[in-house]
PDB file of C-alpha atoms in Angstrom:
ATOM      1  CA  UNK A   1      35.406 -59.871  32.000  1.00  0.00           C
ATOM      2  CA  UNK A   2      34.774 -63.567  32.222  1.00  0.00           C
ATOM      3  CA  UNK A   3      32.212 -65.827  30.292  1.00  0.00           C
ATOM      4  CA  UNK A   4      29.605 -65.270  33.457  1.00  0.00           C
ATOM      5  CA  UNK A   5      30.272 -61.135  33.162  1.00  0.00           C
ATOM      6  CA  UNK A   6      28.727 -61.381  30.009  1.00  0.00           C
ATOM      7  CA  UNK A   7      25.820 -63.156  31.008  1.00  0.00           C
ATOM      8  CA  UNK A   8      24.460 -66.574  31.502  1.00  0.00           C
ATOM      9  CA  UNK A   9      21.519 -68.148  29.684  1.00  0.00           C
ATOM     10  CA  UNK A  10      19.511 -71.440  29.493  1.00  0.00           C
ATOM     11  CA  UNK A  11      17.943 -72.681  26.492  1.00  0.00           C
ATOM     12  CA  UNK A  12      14.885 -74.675  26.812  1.00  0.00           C
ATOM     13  CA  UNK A  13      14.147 -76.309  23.670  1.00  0.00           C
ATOM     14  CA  UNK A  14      13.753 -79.268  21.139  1.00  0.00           C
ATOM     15  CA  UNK A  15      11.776 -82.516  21.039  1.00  0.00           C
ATOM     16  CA  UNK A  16      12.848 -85.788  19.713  1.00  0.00           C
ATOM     17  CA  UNK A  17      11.121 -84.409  16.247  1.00  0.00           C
ATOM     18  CA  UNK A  18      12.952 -81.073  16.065  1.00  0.00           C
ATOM     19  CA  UNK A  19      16.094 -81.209  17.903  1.00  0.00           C
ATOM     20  CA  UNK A  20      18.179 -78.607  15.695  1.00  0.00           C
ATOM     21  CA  UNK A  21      16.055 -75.795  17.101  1.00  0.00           C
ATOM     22  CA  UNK A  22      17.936 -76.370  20.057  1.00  0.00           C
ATOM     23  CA  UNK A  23      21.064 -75.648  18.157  1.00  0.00           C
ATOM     24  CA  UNK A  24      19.529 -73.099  16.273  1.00  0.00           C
ATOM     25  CA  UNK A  25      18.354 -70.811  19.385  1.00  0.00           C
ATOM     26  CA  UNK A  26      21.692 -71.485  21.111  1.00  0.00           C
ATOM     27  CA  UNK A  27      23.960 -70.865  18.383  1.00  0.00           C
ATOM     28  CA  UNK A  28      21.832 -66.901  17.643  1.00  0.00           C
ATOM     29  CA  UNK A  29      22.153 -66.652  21.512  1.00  0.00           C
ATOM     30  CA  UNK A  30      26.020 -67.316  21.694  1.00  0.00           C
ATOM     31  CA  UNK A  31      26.312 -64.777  18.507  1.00  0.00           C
ATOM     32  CA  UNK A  32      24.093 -62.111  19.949  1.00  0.00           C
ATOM     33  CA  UNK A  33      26.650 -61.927  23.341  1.00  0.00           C
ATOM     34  CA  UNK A  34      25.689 -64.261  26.016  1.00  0.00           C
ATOM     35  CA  UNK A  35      28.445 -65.895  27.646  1.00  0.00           C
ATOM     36  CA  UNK A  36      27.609 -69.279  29.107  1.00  0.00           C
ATOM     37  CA  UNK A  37      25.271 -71.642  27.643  1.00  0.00           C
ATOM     38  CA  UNK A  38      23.020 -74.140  29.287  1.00  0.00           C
ATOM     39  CA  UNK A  39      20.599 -76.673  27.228  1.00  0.00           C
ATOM     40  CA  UNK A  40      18.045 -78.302  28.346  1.00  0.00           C
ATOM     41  CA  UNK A  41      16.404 -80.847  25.722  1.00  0.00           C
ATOM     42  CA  UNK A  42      14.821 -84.031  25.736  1.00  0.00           C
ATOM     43  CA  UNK A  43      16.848 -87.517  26.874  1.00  0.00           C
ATOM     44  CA  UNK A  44      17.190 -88.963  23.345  1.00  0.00           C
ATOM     45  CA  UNK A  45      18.632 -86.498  21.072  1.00  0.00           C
ATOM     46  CA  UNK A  46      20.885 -84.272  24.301  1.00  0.00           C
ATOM     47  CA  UNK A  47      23.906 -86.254  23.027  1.00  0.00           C
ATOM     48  CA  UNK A  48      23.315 -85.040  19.515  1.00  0.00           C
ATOM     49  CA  UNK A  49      23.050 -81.290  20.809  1.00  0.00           C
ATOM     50  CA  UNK A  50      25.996 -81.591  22.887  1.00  0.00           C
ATOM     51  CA  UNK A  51      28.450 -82.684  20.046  1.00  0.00           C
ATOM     52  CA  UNK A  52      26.668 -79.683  17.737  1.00  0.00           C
ATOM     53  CA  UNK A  53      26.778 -77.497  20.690  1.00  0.00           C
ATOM     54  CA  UNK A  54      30.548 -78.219  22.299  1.00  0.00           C
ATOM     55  CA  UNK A  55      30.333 -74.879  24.138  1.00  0.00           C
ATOM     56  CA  UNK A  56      27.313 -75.868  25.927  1.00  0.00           C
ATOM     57  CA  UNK A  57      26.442 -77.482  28.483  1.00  0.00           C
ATOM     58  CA  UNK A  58      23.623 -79.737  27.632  1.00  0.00           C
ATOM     59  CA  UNK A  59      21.312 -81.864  29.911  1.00  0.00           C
ATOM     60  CA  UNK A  60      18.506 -84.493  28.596  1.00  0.00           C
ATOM     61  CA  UNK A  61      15.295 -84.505  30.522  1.00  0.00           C
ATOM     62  CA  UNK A  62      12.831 -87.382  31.171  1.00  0.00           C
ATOM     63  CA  UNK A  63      10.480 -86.904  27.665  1.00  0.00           C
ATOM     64  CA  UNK A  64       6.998 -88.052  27.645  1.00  0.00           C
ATOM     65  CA  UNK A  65       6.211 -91.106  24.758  1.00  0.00           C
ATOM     66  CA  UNK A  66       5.708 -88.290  22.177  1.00  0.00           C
ATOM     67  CA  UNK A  67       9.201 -86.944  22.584  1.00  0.00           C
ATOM     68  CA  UNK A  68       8.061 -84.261  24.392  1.00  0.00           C
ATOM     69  CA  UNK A  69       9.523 -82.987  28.199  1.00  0.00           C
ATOM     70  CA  UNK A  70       7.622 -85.209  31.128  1.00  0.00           C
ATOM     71  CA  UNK A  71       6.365 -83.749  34.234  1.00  0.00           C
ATOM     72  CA  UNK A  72       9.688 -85.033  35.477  1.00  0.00           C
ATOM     73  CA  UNK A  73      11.825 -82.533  33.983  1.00  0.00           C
ATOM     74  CA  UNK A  74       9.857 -79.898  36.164  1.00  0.00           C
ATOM     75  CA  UNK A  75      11.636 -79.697  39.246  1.00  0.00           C
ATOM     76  CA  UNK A  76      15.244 -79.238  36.931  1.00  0.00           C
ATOM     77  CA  UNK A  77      13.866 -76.416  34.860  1.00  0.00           C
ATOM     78  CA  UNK A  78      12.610 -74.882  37.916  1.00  0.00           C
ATOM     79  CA  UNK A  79      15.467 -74.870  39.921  1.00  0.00           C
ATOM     80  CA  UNK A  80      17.622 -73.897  36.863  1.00  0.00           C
ATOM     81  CA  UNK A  81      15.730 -70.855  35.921  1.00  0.00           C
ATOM     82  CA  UNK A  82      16.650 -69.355  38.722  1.00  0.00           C
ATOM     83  CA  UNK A  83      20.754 -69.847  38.607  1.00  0.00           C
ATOM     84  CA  UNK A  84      20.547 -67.874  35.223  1.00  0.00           C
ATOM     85  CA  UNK A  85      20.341 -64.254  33.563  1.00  0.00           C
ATOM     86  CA  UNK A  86      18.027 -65.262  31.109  1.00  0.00           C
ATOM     87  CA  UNK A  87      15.850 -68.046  29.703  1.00  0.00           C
ATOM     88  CA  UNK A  88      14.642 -68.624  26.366  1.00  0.00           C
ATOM     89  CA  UNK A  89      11.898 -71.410  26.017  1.00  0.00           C
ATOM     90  CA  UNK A  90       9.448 -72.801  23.571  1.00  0.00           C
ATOM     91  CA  UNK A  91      11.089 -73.752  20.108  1.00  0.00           C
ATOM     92  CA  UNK A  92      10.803 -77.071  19.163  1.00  0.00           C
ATOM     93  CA  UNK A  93       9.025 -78.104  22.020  1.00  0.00           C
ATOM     94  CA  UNK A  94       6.183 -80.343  21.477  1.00  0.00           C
ATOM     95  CA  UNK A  95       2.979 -79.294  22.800  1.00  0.00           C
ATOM     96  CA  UNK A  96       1.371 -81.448  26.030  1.00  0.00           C
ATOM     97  CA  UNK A  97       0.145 -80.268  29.558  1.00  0.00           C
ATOM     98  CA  UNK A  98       3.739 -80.294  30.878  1.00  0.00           C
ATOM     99  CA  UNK A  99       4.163 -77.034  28.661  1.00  0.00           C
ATOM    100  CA  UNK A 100       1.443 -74.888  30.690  1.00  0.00           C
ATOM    101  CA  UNK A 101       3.939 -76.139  34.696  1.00  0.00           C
ATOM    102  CA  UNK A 102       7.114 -74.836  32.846  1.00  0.00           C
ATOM    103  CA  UNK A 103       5.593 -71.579  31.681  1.00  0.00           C
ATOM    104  CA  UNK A 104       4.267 -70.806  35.339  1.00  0.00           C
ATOM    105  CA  UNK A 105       7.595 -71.950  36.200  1.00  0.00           C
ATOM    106  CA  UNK A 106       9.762 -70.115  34.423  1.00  0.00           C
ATOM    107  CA  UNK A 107       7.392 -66.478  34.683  1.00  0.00           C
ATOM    108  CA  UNK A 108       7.549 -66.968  38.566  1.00  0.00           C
ATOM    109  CA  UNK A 109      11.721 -67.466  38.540  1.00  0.00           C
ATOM    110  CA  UNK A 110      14.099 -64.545  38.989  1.00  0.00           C
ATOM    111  CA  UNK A 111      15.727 -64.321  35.030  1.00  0.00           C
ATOM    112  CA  UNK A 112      14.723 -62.542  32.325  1.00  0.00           C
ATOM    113  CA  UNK A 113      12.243 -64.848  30.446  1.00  0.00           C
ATOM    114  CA  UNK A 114      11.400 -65.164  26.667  1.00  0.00           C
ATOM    115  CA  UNK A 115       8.926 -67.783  25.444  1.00  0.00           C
ATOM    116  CA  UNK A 116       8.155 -68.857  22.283  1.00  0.00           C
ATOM    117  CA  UNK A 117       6.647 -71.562  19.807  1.00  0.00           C
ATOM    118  CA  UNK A 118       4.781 -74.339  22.484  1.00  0.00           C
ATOM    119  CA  UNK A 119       4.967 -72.137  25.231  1.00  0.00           C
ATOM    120  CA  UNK A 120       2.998 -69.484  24.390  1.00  0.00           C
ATOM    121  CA  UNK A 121      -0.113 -71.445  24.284  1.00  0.00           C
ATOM    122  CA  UNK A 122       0.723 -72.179  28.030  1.00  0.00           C
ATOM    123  CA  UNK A 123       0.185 -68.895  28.696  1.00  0.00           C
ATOM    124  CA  UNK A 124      -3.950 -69.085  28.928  1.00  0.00           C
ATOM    125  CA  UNK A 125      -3.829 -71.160  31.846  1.00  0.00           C
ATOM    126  CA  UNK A 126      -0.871 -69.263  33.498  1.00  0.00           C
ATOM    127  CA  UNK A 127      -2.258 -66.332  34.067  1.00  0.00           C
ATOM    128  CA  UNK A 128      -0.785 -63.206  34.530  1.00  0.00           C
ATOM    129  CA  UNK A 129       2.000 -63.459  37.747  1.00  0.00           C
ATOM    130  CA  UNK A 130       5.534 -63.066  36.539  1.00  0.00           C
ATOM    131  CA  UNK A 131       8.754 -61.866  38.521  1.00  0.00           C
ATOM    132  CA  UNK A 132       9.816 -60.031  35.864  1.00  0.00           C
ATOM    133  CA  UNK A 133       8.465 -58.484  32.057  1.00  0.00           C
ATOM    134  CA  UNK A 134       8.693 -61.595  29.888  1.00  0.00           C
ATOM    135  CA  UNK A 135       9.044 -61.273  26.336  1.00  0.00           C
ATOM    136  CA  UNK A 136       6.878 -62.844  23.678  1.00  0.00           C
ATOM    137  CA  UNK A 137       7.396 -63.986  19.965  1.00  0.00           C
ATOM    138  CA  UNK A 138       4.136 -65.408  18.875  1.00  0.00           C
ATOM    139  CA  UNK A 139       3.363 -65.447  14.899  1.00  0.00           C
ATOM    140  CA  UNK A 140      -0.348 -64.530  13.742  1.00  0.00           C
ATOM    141  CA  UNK A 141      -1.222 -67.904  13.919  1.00  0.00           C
ATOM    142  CA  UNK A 142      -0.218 -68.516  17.970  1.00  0.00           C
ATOM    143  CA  UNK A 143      -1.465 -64.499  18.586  1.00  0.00           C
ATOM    144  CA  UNK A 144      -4.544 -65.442  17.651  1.00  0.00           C
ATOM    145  CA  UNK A 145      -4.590 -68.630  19.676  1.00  0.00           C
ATOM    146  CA  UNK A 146      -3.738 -66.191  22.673  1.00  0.00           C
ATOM    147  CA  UNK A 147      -6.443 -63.680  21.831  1.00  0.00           C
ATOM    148  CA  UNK A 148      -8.711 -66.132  20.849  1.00  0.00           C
ATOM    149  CA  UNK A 149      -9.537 -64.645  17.550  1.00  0.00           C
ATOM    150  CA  UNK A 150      -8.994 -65.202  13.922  1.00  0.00           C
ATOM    151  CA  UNK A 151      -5.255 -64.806  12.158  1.00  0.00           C
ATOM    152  CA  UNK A 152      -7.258 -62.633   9.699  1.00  0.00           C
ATOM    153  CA  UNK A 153      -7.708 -59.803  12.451  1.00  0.00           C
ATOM    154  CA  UNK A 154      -4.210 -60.220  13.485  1.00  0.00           C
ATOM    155  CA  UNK A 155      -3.096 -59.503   9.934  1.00  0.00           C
ATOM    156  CA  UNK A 156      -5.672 -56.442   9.801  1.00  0.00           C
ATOM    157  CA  UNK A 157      -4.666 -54.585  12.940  1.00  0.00           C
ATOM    158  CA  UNK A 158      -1.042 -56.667  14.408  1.00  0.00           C
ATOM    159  CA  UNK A 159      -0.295 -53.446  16.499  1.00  0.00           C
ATOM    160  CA  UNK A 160      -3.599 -53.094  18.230  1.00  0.00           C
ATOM    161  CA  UNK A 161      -3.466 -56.855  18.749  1.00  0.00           C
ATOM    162  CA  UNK A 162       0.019 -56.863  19.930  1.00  0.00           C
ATOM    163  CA  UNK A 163      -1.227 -54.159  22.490  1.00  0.00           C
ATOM    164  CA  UNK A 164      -3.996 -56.666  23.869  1.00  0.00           C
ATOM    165  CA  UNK A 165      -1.818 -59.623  24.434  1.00  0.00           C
ATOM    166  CA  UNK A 166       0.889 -57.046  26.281  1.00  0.00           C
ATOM    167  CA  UNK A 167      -1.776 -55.858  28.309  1.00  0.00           C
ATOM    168  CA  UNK A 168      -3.504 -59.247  29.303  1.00  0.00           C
ATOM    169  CA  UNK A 169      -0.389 -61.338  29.832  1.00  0.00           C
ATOM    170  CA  UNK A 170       1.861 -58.322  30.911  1.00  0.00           C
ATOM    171  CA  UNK A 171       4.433 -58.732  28.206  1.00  0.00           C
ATOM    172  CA  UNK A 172       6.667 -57.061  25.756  1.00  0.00           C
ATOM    173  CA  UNK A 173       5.058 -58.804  22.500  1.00  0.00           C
ATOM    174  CA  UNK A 174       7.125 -59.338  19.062  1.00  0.00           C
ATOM    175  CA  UNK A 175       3.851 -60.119  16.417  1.00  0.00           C
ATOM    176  CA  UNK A 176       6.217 -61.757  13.905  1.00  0.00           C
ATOM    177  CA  UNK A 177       5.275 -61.009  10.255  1.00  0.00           C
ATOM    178  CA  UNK A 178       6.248 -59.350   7.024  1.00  0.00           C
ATOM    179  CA  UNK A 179       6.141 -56.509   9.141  1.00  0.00           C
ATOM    180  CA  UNK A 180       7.183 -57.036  12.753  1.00  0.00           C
ATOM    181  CA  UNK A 181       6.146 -54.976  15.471  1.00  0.00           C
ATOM    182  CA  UNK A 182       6.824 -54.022  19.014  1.00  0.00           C
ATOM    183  CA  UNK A 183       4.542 -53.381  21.598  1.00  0.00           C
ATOM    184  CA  UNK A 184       4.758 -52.907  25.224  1.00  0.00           C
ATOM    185  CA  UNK A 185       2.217 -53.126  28.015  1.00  0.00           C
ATOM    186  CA  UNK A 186       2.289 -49.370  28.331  1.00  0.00           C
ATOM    187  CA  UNK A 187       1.046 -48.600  24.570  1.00  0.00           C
ATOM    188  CA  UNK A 188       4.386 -47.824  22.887  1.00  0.00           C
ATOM    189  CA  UNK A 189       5.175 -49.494  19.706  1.00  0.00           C
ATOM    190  CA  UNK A 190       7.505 -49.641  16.707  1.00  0.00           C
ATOM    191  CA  UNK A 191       7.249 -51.545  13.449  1.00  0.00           C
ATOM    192  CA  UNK A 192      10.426 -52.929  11.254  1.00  0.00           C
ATOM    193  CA  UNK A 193      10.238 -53.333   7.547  1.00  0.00           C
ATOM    194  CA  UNK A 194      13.471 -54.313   7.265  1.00  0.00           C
ATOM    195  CA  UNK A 195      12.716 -57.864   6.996  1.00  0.00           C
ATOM    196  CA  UNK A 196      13.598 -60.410   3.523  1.00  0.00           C
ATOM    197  CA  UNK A 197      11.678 -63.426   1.911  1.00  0.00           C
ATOM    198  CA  UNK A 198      14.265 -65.649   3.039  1.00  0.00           C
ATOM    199  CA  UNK A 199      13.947 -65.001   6.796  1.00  0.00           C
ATOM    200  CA  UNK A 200       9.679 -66.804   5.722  1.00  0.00           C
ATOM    201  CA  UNK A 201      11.591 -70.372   6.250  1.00  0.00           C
ATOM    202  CA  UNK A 202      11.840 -72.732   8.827  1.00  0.00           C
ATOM    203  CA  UNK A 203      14.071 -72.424  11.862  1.00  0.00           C
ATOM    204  CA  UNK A 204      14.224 -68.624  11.209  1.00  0.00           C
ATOM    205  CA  UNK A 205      11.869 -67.826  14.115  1.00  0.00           C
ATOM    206  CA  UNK A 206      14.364 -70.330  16.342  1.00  0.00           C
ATOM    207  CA  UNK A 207      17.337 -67.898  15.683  1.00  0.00           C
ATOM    208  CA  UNK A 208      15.474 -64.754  16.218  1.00  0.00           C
ATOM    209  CA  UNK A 209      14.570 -66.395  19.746  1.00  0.00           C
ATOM    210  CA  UNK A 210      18.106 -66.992  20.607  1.00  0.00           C
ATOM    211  CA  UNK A 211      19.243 -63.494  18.992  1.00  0.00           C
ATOM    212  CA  UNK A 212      16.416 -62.229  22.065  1.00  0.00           C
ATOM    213  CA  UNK A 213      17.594 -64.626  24.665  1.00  0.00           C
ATOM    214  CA  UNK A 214      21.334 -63.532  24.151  1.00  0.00           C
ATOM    215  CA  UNK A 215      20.610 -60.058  24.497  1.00  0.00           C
ATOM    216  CA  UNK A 216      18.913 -60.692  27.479  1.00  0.00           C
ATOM    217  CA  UNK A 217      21.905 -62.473  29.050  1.00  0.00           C
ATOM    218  CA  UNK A 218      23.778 -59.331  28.216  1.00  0.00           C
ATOM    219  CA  UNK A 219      21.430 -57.340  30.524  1.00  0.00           C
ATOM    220  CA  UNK A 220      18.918 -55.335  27.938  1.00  0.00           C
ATOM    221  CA  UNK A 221      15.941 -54.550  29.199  1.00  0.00           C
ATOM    222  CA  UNK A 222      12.914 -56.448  27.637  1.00  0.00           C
TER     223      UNK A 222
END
């Protein structure tokens, strides 16, 4: 097949702060199968992303004064969302109110959708109406934010915790730790201890994103 057979994604990430998780999520996505590759980042550092990313297409969005997206780069990412397989949003983003319109956005369009990083704290004022079973990769620190509890009780119980985020926000949820684990909105589970020290660094979280995003593409289910 072509580069559309195998699936066509759009990476929503970065801020004028963190651009390389842009590259970062792309580059896993790419390497876990998709096929064509959209960016979206913020105005001053899309340039940047496009010469690390020459397979991509990259577009740079209005950004608010903190180098974050501005509620003008709503109607794109809307629009977009829906000429793709699969979206992958949230790392790198920096956190304002424009985060909480793209989440609704993207949960109400017709790809696959995981969200990650600044979007997941979007997700309390979203509610619960999605098109389709997003996926979730929230650390102990944003699963609590989400649960409104403490990171200790995350790190006590992640699978029962997983289980009430998938069952408020009607998600597959990834609770990221030294131990990951797998829940669904049914009950099922699975842990993996197959994890390393050096995957506890920075930008680590950005590439297991885009490894989720590009299977996606591909067609896996959540």
């Amino acid at each position: 097949g072509d580069k559309d057979s195998k699936g066509r994604i759009l990476v929503i990430a970065g801020s004028r702060e963190v651009p390389g998780a842009a590259v970062l999520t792309a580059t896993a996505a790419m390497r876990a199968g998709a096929g064509k590759l959209k960016i979206a980042t913020v105005a001053s550092v899309a340039v940047q992303v496009g010469i690390a990313m020459p397979e991509a297409m990259v577009v740079g969005l209005a950004e608010d004064d903190n180098g974050g997206f501005a509620p003008d780069s709503l109607a794109f990412l809307r629009e977009d969302a829906n000429k793709v397989d699969a979206v992958i949003a949230g790392p790198g983003m920096a956190q304002n109110d424009t985060c909480d319109d793209i989440a609704a956005a993207l949960l109400a369009s017709n790809a696959r959708v995981a969200l990650d990083a600044a979007l997941l704290r979007a997700l309390q004022t979203t509610g619960k109406a999605c098109a389709s079973t997003p996926v979730l990769l929230p650390h102990a620190g944003e699963l609590a934010s989400l649960l409104d509890c403490s990171e200790e009780e995350i790190e006590r119980d992640p699978i029962e915790c997983g289980l009430r985020a998938a069952d408020r926000f009607r998600a597959i949820v990834l609770v990221k730790g030294i131990k990951s684990h797998v829940v669904t909105p049914g009950g099922r589970a699975w842990h993996y201890e197959g994890g390393a020290p050096g995957l506890a660094v920075s930008g680590s979280g950005d590439v297991l994103a885009g490894i989720v995003g590009g299977l996606l593409a591909r067609g896996a289910e959540p």
